[in-house]
Coordinates of N, CA, C and O in Angstrom, one line a residue:
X20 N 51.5 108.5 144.9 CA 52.1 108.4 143.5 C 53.1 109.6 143.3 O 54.1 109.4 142.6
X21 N 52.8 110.8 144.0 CA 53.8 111.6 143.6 C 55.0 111.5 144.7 O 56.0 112.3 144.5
X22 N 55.1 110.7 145.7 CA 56.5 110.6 146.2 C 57.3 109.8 145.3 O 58.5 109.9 145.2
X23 N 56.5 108.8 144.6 CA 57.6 108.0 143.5 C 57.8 108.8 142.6 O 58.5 108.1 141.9
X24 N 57.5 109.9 141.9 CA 58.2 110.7 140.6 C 58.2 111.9 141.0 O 58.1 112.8 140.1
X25 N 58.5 112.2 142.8 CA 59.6 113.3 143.4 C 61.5 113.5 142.8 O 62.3 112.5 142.8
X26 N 61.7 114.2 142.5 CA 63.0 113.8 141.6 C 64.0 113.6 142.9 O 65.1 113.0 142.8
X27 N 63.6 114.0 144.0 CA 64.6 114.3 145.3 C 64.4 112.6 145.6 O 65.5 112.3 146.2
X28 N 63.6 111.7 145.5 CA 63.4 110.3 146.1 C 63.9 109.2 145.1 O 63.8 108.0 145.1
X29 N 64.3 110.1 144.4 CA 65.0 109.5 142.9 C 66.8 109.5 143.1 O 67.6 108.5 143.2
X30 N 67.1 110.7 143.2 CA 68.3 111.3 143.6 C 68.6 111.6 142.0 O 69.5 111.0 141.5
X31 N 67.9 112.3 141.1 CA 68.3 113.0 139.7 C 69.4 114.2 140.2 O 70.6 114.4 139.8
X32 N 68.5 114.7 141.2 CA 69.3 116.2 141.7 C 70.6 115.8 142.7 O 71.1 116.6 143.4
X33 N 70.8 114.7 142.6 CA 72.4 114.1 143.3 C 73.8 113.9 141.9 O 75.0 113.8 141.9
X34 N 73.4 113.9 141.4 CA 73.9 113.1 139.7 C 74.6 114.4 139.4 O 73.9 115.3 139.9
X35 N 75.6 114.8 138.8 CA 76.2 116.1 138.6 C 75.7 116.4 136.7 O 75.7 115.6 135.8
X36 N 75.5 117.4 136.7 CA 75.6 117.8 135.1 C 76.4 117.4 133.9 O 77.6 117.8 133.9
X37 N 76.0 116.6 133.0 CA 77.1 116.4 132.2 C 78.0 117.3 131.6 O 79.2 117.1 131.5
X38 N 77.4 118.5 131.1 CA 77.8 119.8 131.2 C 79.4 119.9 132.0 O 80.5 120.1 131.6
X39 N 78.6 119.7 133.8 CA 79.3 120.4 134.5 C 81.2 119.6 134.7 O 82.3 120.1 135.0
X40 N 80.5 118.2 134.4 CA 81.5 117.4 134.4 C 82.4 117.7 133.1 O 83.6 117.8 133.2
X41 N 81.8 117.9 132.0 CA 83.0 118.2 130.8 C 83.9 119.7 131.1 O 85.1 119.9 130.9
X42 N 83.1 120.3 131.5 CA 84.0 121.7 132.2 C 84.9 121.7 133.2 O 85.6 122.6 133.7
X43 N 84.6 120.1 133.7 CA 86.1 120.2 134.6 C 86.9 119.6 134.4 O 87.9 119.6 135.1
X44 N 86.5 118.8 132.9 CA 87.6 117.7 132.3 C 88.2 118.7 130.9 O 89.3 118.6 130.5
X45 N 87.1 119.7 130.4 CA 88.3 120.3 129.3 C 89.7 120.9 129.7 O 90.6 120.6 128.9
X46 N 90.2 121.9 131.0 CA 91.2 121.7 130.6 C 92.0 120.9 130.3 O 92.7 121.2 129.4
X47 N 92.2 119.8 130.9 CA 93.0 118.5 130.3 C 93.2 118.4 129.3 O 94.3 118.2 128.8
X48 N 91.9 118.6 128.5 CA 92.0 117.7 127.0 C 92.6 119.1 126.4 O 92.9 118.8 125.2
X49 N 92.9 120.0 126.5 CA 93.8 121.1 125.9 C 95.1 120.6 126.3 O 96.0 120.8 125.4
X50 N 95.5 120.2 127.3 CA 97.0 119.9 127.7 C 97.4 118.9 126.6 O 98.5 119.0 126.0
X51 N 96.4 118.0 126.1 CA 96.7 116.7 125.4 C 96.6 117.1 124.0 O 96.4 116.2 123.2
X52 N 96.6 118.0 123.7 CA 96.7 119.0 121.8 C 97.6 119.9 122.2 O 96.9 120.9 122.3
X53 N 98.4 120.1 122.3 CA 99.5 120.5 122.8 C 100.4 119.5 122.3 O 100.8 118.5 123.0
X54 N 100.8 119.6 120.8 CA 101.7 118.3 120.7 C 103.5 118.9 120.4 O 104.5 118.3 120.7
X55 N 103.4 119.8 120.1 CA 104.9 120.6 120.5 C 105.4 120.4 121.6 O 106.5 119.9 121.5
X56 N 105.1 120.6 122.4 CA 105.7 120.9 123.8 C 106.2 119.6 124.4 O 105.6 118.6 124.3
X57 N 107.4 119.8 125.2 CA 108.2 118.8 125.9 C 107.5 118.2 126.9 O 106.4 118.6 127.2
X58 N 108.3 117.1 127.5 CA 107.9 116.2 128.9 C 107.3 117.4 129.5 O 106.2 117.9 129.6
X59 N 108.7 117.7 129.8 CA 108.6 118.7 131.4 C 107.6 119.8 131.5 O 107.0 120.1 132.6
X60 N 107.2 120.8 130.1 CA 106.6 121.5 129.9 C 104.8 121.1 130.1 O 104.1 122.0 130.6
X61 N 104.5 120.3 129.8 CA 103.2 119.6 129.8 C 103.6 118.5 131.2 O 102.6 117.8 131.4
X62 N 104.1 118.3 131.7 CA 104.1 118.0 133.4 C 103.9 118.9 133.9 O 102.8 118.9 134.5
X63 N 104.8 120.2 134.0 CA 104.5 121.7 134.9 C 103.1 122.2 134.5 O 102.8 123.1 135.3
X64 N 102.2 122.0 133.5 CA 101.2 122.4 133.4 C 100.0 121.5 133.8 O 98.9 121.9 134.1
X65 N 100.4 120.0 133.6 CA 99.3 119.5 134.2 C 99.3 119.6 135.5 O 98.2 119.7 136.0
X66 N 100.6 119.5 136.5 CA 100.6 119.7 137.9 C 100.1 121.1 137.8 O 99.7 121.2 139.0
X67 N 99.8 122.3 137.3 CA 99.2 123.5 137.8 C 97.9 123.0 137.8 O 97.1 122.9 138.8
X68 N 97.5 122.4 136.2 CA 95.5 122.3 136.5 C 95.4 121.1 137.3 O 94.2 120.8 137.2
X69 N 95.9 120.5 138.0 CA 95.7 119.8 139.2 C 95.7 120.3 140.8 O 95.3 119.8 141.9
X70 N 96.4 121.6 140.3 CA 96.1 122.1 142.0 C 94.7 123.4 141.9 O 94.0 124.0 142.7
X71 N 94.9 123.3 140.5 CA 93.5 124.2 140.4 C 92.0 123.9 140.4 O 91.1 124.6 140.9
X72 N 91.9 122.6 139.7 CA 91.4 121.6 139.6 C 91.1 120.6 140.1 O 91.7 119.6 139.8
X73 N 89.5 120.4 141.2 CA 89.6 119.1 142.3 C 88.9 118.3 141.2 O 87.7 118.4 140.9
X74 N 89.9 117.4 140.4 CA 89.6 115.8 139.8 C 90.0 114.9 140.3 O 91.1 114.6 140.6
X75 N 88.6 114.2 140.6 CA 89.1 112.9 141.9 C 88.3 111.8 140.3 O 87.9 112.0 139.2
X76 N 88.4 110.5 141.3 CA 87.8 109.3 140.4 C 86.3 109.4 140.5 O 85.8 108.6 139.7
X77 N 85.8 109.8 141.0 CA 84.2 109.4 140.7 C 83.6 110.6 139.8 O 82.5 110.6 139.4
X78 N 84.3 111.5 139.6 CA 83.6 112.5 138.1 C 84.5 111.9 136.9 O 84.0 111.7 135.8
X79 N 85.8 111.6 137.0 CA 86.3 110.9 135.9 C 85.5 109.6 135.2 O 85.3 109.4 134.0
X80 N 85.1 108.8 136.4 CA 84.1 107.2 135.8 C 82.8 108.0 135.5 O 82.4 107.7 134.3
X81 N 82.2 109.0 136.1 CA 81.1 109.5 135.3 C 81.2 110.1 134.2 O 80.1 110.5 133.7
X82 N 82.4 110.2 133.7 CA 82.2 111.2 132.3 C 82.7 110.5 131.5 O 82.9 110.8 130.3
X83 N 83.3 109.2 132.2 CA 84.0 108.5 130.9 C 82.2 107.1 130.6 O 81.9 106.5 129.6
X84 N 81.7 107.2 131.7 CA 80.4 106.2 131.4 C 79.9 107.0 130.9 O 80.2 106.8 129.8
X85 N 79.1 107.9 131.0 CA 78.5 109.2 129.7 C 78.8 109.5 128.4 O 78.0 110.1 127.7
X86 N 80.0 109.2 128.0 CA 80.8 109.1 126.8 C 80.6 107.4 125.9 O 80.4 107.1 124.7
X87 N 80.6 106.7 127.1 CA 80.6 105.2 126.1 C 79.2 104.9 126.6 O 79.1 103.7 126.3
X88 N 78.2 105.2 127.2 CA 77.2 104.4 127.0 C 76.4 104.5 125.6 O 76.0 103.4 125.1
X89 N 76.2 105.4 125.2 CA 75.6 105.8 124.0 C 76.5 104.8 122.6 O 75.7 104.2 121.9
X90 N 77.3 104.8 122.4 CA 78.7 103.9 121.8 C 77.8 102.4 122.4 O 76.7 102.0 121.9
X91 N 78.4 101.9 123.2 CA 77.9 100.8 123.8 C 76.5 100.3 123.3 O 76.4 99.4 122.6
X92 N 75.2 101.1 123.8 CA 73.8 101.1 122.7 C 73.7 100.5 121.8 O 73.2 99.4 121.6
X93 N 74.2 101.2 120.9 CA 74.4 100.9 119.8 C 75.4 100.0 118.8 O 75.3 99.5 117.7
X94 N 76.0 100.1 119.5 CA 77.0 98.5 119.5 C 76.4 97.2 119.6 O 76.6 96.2 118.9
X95 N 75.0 97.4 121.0 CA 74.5 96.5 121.2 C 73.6 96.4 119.9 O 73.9 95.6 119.1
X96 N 72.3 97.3 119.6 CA 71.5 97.6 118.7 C 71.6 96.8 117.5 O 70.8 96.1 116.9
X97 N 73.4 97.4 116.8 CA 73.7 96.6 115.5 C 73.8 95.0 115.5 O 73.6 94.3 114.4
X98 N 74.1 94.2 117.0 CA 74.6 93.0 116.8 C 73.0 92.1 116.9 O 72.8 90.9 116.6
X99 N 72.0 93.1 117.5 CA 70.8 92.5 118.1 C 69.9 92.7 116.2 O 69.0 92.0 115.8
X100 N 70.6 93.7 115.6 CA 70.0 93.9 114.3 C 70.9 92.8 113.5 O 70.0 92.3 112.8
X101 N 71.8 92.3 113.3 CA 72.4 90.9 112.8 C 71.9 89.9 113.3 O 71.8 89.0 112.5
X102 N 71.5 89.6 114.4 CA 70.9 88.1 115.0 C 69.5 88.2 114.6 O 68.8 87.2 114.4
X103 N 69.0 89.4 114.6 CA 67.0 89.1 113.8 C 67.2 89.4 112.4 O 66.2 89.1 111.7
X104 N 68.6 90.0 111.5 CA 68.3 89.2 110.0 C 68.7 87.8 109.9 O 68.1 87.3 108.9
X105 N 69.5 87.1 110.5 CA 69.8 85.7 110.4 C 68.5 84.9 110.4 O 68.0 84.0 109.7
X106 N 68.0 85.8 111.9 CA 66.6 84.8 111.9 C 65.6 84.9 111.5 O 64.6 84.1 111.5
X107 N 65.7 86.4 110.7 CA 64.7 86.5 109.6 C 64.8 85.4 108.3 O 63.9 84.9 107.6
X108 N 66.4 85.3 108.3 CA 66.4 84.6 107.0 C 66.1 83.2 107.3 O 65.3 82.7 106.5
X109 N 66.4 82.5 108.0 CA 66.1 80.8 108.6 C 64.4 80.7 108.7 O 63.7 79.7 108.6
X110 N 64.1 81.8 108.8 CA 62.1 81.6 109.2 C 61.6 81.2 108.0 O 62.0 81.7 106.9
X111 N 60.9 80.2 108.2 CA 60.7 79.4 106.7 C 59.2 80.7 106.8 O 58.6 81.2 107.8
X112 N 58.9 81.0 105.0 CA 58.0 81.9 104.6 C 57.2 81.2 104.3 O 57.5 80.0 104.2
X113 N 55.5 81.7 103.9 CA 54.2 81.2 104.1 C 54.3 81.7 102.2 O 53.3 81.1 101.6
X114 N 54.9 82.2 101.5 CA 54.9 82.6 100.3 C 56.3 82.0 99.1 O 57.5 82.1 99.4
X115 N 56.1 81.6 98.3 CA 57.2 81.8 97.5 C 58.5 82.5 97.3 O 59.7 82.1 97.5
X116 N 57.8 83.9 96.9 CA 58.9 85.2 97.1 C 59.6 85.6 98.0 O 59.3 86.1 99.1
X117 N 60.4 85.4 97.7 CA 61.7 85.5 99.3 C 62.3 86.7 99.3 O 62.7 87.2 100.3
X118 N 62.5 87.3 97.7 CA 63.2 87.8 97.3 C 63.4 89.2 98.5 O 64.5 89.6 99.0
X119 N 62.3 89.7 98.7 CA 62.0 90.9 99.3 C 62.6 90.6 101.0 O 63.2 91.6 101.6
X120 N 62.4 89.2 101.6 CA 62.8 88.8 102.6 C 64.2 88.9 103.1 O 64.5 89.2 104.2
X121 N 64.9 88.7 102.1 CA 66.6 88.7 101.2 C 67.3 89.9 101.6 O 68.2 89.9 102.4
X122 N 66.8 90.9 101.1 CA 66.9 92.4 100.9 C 66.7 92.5 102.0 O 67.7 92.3 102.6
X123 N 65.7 92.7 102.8 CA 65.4 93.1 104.4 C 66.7 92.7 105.0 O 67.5 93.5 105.6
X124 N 66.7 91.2 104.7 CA 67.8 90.5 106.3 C 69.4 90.9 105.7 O 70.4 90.6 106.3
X125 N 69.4 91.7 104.4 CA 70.8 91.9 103.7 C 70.9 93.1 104.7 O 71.6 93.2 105.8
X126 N 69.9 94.3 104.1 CA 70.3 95.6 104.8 C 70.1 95.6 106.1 O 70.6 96.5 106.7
X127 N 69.6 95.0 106.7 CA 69.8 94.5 108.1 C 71.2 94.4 108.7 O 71.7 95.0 109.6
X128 N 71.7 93.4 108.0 CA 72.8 92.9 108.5 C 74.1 94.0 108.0 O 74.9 94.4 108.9
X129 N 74.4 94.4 106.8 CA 75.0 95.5 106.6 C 75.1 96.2 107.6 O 76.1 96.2 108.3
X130 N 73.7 97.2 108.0 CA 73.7 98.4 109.0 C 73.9 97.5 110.6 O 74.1 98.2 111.6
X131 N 73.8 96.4 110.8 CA 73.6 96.1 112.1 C 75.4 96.1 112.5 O 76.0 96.6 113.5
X132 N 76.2 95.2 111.0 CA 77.5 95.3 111.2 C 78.2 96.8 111.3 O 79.0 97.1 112.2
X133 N 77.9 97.6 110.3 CA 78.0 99.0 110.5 C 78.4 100.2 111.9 O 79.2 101.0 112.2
X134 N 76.7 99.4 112.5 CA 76.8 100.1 114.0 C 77.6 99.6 114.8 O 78.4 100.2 115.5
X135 N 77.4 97.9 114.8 CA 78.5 97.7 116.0 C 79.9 97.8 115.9 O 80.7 98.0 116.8
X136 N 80.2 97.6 114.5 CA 81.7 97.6 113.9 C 82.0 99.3 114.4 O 82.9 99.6 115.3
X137 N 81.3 100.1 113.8 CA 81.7 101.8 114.1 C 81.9 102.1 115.4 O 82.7 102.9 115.7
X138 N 80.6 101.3 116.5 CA 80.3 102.4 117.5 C 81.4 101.0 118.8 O 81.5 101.4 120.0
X139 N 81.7 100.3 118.6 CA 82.2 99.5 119.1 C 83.7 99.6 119.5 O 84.3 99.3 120.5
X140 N 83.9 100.1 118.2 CA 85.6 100.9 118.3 C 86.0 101.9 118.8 O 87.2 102.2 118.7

């Protein structure tokens, strides 16, 4: 049992820090708030933090999947929270009073649109 929740037979400790990944992506995002500055002036400086800087593609896909999965979640969460108030509301009730039923599958569907509408964009 404990070779399966070895973190080394896992590969946790292969995975880079999210941390460590945003510290090699902020200078960029400083080049890109820099909105004065010409072509050429923000070319000569991104070619400097590129020779200073080893950014290849597989810390880029990792920090941009780090960034939207959480987005994505919840995108999913709101749409899965609009298809169980629909089907809250179609469930025929064992009571009269619906009224309270109403209200549930309303704020339901509100916040479900909410999340996926906000986090989706």
């Amino acid at each position: 049992m404990k070779n399966i929740l070895n973190k080394e037979s896992i590969g946790v400790q292969s995975i880079p820090n999210n941390k460590m990944i945003a510290n090699e992506i902020e200078p960029f995002r400083k080049t890109d708030e820099k909105a004065g500055s010409s072509r050429n002036e923000l070319l000569d400086e991104f070619d400097v933090l590129l020779s200073h800087h080893q950014l290849d593609n597989k810390i880029s896909k990792k920090y941009l999947s780090r960034e939207r999965l959480p987005k994505t979640i919840l995108a999913v969460v709101g749409i899965l929270m609009c298809i169980s108030a629909v089907v809250l509301i179609l469930m025929p009730t064992a009571s009269h009073d619906n009224s309270l039923k109403y209200i549930m599958a309303s704020s339901m569907i509100v916040i479900g649109v909410y999340l996926a509408v906000r986090f989706a964009l």
